[in-house]
PDB file of C-alpha atoms in Angstrom:
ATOM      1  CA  UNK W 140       0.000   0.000   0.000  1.00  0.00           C
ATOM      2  CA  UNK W 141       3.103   1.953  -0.418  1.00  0.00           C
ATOM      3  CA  UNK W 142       2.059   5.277  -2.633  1.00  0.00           C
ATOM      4  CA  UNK W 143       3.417   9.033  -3.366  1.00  0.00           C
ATOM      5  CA  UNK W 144       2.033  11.206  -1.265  1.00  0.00           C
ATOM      6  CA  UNK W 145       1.647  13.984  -3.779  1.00  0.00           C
ATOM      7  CA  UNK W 146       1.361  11.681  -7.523  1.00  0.00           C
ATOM      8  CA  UNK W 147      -2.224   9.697  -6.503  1.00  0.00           C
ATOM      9  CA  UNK W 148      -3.003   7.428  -9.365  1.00  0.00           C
ATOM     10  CA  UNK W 149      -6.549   5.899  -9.605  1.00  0.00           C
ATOM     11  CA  UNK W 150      -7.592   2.457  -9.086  1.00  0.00           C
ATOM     12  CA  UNK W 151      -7.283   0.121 -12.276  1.00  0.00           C
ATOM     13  CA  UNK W 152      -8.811  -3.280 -11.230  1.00  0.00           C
ATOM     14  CA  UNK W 153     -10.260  -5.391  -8.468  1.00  0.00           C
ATOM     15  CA  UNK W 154      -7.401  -5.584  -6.650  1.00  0.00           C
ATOM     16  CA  UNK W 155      -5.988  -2.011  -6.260  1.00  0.00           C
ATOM     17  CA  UNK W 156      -9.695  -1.352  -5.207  1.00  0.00           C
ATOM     18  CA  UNK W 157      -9.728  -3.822  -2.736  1.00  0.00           C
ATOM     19  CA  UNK W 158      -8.020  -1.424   0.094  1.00  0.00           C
ATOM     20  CA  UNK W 159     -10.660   1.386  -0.658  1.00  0.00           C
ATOM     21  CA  UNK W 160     -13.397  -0.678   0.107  1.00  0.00           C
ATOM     22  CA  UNK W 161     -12.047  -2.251   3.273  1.00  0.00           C
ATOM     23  CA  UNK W 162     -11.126   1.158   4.492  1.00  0.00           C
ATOM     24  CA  UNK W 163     -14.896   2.055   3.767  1.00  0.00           C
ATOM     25  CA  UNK W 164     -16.312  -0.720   5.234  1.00  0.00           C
ATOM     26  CA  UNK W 165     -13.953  -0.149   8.447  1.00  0.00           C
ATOM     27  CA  UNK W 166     -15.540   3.667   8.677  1.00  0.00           C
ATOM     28  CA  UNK W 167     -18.640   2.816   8.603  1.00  0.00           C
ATOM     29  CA  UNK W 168     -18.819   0.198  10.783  1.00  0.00           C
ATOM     30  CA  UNK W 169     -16.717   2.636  13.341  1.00  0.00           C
ATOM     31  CA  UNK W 170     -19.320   5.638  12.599  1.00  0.00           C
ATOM     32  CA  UNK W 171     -22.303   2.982  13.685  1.00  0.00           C
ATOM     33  CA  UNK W 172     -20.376   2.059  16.937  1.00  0.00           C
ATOM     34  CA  UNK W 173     -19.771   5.115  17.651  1.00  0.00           C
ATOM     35  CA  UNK W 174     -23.238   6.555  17.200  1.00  0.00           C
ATOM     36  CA  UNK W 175     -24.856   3.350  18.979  1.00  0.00           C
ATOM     37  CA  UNK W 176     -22.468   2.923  21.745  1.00  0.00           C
ATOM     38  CA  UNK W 177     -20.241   6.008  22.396  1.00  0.00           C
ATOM     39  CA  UNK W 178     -22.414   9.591  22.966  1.00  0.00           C
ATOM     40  CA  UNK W 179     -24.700   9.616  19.674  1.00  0.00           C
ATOM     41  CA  UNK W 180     -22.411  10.934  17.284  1.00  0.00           C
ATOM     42  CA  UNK W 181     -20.273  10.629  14.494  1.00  0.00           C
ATOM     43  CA  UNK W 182     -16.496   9.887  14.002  1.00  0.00           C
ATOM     44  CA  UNK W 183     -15.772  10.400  10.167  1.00  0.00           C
ATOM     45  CA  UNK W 184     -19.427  12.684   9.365  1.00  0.00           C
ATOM     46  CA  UNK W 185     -18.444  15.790  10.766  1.00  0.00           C
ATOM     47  CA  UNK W 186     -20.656  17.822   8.811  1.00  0.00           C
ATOM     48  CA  UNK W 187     -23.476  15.506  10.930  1.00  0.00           C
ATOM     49  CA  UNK W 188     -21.573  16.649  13.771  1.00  0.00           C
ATOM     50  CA  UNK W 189     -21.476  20.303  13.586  1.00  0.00           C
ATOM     51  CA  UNK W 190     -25.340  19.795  12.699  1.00  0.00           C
ATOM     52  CA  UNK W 191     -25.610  17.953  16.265  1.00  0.00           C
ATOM     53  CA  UNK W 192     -23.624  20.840  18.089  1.00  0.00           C
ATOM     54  CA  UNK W 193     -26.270  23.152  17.395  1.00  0.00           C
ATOM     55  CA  UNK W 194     -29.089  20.424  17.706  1.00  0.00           C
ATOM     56  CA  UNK W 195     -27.085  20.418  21.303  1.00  0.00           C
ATOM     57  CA  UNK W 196     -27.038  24.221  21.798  1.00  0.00           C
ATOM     58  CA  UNK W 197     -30.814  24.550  20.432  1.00  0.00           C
ATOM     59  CA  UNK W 198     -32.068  21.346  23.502  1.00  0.00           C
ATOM     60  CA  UNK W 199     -29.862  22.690  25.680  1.00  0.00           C
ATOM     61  CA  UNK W 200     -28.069  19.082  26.160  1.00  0.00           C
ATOM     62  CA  UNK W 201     -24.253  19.613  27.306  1.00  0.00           C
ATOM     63  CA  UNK W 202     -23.874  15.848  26.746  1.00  0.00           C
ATOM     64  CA  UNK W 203     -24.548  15.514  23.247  1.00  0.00           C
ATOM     65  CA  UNK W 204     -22.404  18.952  22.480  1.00  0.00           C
ATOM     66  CA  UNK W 205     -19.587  17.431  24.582  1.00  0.00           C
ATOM     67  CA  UNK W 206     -19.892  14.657  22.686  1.00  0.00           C
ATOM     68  CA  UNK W 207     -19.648  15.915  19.372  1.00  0.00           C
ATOM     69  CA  UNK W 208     -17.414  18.832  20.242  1.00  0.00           C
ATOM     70  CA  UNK W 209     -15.108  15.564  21.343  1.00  0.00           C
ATOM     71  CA  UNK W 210     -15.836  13.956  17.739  1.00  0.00           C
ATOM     72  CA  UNK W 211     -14.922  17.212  16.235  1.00  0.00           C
ATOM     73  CA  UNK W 212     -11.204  17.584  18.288  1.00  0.00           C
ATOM     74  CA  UNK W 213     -10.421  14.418  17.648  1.00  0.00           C
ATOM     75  CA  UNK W 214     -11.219  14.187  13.502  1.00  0.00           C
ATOM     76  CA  UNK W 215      -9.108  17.644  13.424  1.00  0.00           C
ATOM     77  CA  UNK W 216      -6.190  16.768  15.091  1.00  0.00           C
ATOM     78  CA  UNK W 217      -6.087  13.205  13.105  1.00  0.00           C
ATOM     79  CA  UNK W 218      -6.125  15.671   9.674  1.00  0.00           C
ATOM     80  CA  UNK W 219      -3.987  17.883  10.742  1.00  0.00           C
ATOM     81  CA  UNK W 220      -1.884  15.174  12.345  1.00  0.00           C
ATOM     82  CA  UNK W 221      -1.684  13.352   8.910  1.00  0.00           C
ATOM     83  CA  UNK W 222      -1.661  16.504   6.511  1.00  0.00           C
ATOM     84  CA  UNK W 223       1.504  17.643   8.580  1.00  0.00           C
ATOM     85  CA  UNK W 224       3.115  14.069   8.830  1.00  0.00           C
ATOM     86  CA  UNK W 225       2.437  13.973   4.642  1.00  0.00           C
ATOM     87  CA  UNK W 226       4.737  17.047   3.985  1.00  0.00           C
ATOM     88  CA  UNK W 227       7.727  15.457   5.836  1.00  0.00           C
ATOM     89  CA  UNK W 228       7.213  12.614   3.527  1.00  0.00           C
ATOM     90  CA  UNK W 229       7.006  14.802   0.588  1.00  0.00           C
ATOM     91  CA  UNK W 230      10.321  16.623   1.315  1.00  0.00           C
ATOM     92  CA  UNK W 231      12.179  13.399   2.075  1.00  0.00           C
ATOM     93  CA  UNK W 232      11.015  11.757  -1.214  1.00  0.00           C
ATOM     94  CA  UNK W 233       8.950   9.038   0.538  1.00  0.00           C
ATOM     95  CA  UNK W 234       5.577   7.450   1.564  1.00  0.00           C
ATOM     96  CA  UNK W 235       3.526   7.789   4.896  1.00  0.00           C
ATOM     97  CA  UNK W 236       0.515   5.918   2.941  1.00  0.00           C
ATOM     98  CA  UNK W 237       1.217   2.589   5.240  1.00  0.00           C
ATOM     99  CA  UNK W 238       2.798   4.777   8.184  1.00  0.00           C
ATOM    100  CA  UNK W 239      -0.112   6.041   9.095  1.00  0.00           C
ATOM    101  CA  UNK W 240      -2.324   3.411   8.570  1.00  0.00           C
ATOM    102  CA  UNK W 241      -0.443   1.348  10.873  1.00  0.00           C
ATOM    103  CA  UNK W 242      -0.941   3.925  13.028  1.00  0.00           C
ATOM    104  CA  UNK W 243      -4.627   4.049  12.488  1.00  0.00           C
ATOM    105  CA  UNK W 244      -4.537   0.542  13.282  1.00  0.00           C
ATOM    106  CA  UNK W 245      -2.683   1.410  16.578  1.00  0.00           C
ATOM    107  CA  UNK W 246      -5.515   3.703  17.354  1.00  0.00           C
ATOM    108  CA  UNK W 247      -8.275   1.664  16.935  1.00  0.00           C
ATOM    109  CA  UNK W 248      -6.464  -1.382  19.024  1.00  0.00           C
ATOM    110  CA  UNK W 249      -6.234   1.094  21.704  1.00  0.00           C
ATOM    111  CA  UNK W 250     -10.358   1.541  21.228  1.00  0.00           C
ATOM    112  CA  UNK W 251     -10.493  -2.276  21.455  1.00  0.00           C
ATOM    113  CA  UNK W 252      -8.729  -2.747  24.756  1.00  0.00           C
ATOM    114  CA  UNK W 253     -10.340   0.185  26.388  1.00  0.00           C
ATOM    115  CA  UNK W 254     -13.895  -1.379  25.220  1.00  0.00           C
ATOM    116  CA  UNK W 255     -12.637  -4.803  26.228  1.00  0.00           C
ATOM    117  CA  UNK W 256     -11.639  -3.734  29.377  1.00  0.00           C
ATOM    118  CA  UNK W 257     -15.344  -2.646  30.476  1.00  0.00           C
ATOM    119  CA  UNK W 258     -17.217  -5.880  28.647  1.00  0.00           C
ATOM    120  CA  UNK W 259     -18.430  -3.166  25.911  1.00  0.00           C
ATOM    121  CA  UNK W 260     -20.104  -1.242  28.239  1.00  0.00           C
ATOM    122  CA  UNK W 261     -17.572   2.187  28.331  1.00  0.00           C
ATOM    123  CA  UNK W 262     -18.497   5.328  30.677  1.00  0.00           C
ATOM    124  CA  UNK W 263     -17.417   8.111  30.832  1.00  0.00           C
ATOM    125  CA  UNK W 264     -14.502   9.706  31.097  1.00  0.00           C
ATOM    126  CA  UNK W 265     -13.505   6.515  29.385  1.00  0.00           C
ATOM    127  CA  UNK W 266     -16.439   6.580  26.346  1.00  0.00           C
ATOM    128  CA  UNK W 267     -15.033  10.379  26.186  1.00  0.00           C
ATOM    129  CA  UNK W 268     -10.901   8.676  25.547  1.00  0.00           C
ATOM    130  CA  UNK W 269     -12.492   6.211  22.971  1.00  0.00           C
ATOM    131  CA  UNK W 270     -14.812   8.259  21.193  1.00  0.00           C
ATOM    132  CA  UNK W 271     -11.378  10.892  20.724  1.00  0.00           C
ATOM    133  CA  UNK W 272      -9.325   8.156  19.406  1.00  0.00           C
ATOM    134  CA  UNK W 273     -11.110   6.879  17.465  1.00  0.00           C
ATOM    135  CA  UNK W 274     -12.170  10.144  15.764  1.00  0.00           C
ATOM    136  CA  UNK W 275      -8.627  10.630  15.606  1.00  0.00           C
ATOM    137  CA  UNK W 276      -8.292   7.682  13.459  1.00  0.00           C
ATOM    138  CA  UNK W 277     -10.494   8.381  10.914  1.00  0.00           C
ATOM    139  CA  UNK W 278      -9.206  11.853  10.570  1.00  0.00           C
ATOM    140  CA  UNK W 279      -5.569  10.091  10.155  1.00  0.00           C
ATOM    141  CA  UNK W 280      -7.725   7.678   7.365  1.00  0.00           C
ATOM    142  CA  UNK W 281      -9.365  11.126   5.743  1.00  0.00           C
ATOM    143  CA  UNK W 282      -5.376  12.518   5.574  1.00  0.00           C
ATOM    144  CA  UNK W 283      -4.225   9.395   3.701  1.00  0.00           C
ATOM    145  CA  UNK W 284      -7.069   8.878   1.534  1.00  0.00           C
ATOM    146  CA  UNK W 285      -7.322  12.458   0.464  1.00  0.00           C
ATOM    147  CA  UNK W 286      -3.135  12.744  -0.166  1.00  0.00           C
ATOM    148  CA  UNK W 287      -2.944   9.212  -1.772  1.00  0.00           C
ATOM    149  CA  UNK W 288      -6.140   8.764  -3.750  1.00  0.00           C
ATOM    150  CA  UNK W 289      -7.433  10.143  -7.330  1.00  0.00           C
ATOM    151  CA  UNK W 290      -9.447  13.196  -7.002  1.00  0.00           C
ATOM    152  CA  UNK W 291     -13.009  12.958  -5.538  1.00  0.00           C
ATOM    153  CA  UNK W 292     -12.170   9.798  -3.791  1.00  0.00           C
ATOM    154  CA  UNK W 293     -13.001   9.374   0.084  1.00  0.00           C
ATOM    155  CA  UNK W 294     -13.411   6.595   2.215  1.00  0.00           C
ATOM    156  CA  UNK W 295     -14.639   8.318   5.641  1.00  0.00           C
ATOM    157  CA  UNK W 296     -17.346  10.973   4.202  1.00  0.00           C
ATOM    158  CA  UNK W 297     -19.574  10.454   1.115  1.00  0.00           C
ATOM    159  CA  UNK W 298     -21.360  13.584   0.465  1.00  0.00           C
ATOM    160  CA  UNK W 299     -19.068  15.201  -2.267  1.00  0.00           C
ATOM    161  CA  UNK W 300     -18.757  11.349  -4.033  1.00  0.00           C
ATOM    162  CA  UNK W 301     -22.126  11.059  -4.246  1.00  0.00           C
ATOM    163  CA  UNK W 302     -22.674  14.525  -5.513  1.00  0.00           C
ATOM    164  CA  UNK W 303     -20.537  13.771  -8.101  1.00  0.00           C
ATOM    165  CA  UNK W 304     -22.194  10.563  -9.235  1.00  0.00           C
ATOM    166  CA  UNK W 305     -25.407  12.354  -9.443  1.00  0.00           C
ATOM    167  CA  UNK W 306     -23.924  15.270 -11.767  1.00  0.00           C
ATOM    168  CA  UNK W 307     -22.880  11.884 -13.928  1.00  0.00           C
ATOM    169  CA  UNK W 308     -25.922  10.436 -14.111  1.00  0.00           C
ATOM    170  CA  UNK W 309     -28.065  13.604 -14.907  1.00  0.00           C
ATOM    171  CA  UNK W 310     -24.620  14.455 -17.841  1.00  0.00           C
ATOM    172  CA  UNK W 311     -25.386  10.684 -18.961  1.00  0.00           C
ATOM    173  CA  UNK W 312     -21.819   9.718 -18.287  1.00  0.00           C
ATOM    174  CA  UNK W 313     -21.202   6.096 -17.588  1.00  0.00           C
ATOM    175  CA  UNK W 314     -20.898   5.848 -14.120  1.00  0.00           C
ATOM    176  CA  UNK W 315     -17.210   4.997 -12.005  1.00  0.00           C
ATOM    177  CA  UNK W 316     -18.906   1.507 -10.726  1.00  0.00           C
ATOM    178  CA  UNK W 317     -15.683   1.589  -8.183  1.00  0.00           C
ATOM    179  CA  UNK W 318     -17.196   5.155  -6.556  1.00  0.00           C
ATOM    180  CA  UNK W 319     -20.633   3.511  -6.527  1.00  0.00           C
ATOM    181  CA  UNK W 320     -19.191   0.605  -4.762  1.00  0.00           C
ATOM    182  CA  UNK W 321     -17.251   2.918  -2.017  1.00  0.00           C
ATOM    183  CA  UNK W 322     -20.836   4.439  -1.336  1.00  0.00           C
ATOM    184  CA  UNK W 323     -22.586   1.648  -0.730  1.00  0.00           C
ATOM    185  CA  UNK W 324     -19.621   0.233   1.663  1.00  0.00           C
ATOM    186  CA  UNK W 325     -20.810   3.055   4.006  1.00  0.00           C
ATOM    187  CA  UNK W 326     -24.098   2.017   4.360  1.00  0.00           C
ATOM    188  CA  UNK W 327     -22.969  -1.538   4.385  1.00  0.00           C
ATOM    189  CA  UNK W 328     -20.037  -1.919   7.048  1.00  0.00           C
ATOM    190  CA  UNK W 329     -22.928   0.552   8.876  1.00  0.00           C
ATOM    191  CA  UNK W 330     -25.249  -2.216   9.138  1.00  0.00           C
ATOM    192  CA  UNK W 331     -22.114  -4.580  10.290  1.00  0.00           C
ATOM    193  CA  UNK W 332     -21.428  -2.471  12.947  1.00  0.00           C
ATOM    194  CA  UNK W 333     -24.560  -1.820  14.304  1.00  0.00           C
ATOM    195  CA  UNK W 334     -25.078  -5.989  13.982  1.00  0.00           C
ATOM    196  CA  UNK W 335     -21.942  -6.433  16.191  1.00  0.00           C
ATOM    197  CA  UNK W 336     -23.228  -4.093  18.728  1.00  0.00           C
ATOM    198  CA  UNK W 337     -26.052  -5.921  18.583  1.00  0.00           C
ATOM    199  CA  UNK W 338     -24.723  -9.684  18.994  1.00  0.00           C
ATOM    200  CA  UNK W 339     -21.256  -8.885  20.268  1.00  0.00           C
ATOM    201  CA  UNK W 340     -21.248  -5.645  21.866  1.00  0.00           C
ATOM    202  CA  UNK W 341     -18.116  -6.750  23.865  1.00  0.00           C
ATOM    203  CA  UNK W 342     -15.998  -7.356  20.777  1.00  0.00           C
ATOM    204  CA  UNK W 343     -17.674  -4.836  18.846  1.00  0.00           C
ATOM    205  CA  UNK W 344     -14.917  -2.466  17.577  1.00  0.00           C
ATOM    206  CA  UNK W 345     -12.600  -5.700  16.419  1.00  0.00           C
ATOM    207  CA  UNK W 346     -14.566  -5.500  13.368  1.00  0.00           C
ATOM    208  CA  UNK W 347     -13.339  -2.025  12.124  1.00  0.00           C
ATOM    209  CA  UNK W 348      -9.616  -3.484  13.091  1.00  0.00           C
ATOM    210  CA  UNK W 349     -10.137  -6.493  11.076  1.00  0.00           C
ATOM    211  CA  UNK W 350     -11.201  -4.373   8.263  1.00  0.00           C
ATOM    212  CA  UNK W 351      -8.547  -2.084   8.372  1.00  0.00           C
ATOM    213  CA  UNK W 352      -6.083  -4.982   9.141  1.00  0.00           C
ATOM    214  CA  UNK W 353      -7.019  -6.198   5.685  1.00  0.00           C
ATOM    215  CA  UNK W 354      -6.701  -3.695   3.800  1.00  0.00           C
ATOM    216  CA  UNK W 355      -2.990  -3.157   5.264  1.00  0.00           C
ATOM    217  CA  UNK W 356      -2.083  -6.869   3.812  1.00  0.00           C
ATOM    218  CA  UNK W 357      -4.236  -7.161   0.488  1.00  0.00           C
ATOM    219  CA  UNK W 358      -1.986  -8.177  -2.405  1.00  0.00           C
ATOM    220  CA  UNK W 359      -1.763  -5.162  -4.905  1.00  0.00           C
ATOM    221  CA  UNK W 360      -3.146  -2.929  -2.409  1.00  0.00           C
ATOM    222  CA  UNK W 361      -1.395  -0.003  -2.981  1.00  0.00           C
ATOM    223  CA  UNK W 362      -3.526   3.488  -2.731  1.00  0.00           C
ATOM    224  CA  UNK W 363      -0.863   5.309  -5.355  1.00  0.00           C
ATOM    225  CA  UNK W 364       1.442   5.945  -7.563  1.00  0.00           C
ATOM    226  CA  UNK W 365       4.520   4.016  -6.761  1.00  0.00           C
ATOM    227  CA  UNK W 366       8.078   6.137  -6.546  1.00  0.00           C
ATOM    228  CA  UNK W 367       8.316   6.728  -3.063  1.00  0.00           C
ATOM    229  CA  UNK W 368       9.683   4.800  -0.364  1.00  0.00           C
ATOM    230  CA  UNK W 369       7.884   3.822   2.824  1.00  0.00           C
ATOM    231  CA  UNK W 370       9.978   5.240   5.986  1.00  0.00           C
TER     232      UNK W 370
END
């Protein structure tokens, strides 16, 4: 999954769109978790999230602002975090595509014991910690995607690919199948997610870390260009 971080190719098969769709999958699964089990809100939608800060401010409900002011830090500092990390890379003529995706994956292990170690059942401060590093992680995930992918391609927030699939359809272009297929993943690892709270609540977030896991070892996964090395 090794890529330049400012030469983004697009996907040409199957395979190379493999990793896309697992990272899609693994965001919305995380986005149902978080909505069903940790405060209500969002960790990849923020423009959901700003919406429930003033849904918050209009109900007068400090919990549900909290929350999604917490959602909001976190996705910010995970851009930032990755934009920043990104420009190194650029300068010293390498990758941080699978850099930071490992450390995505760190994050979201760190979600997984802290869940683990209350059965599922997180309160806060501790649903506060998870809900923040996890947001975190999928602003890491929006960093990559957005520095390593072809133009218009996202894996954490849908609302500009499926404007653009629209403006297709109404042009009568043929449609990009592989952007119709990332939409759909949201919706799908969604209803995963919201199954494993459901039936597994304890093991719940080991789904999104499977997910992500996967995409990290697919064969001719890479998200780019190749001409870069990984650090």
């Amino acid at each position: 999954m090794e890529t330049s971080a400012s030469s983004p190719a697009g996907p040409e098969g199957p395979r190379s769109r493999a990793p896309f769709l697992m990272l899609t999958l693994a965001a919305g699964a995380l986005n149902a978790i978080s909505f069903l089990a940790l405060g209500g809100v969002f960790v990849s939608v923020m423009t959901a999230n700003l919406a429930l800060v003033g849904i918050a401010i209009g109900r007068s409900d400090p919990d549900l602002a909290g929350n999604s002011l917490v959602a909001l830090a976190g996705y910010v500092a995970g851009v930032l975090a990755g934009a920043r990390y990104f420009e190194r890379c650029a300068r010293a003529n390498r990758s941080g595509v699978r850099t930071l995706l490992v450390g995505e994956l760190l994050l979201l292990c760190g979600v997984l014991v802290g869940w683990l170690a209350v059965d599922g059942s997180p309160h806060a401060p501790l649903r506060t910690v998870l809900l923040g590093a996890a947001a975190l992680a999928m602003g890491c995930q929006s960093a990559t995607i957005r520095a390593a992918a072809p133009p218009g391609i996202s894996t954490t927030y849908m609302t500009g690919l499926l404007t653009t699939l629209l403006t297709d359809v109404l042009a009568r272009r043929r449609p990009d199948w592989s952007k119709v297929a990332l939409l759909a993943a949201i919706p799908v690892g969604a209803a995963l997610g919201a199954l494993v709270v459901g039936t597994a609540r304890t093991a719940a977030p080991l789904l999104p870390v499977v997910l992500l896991a996967v995409a990290l070892v697919l064969p001719g996964g890479r998200l780019g260009a190749p001409g870069r090395r990984d650090p």
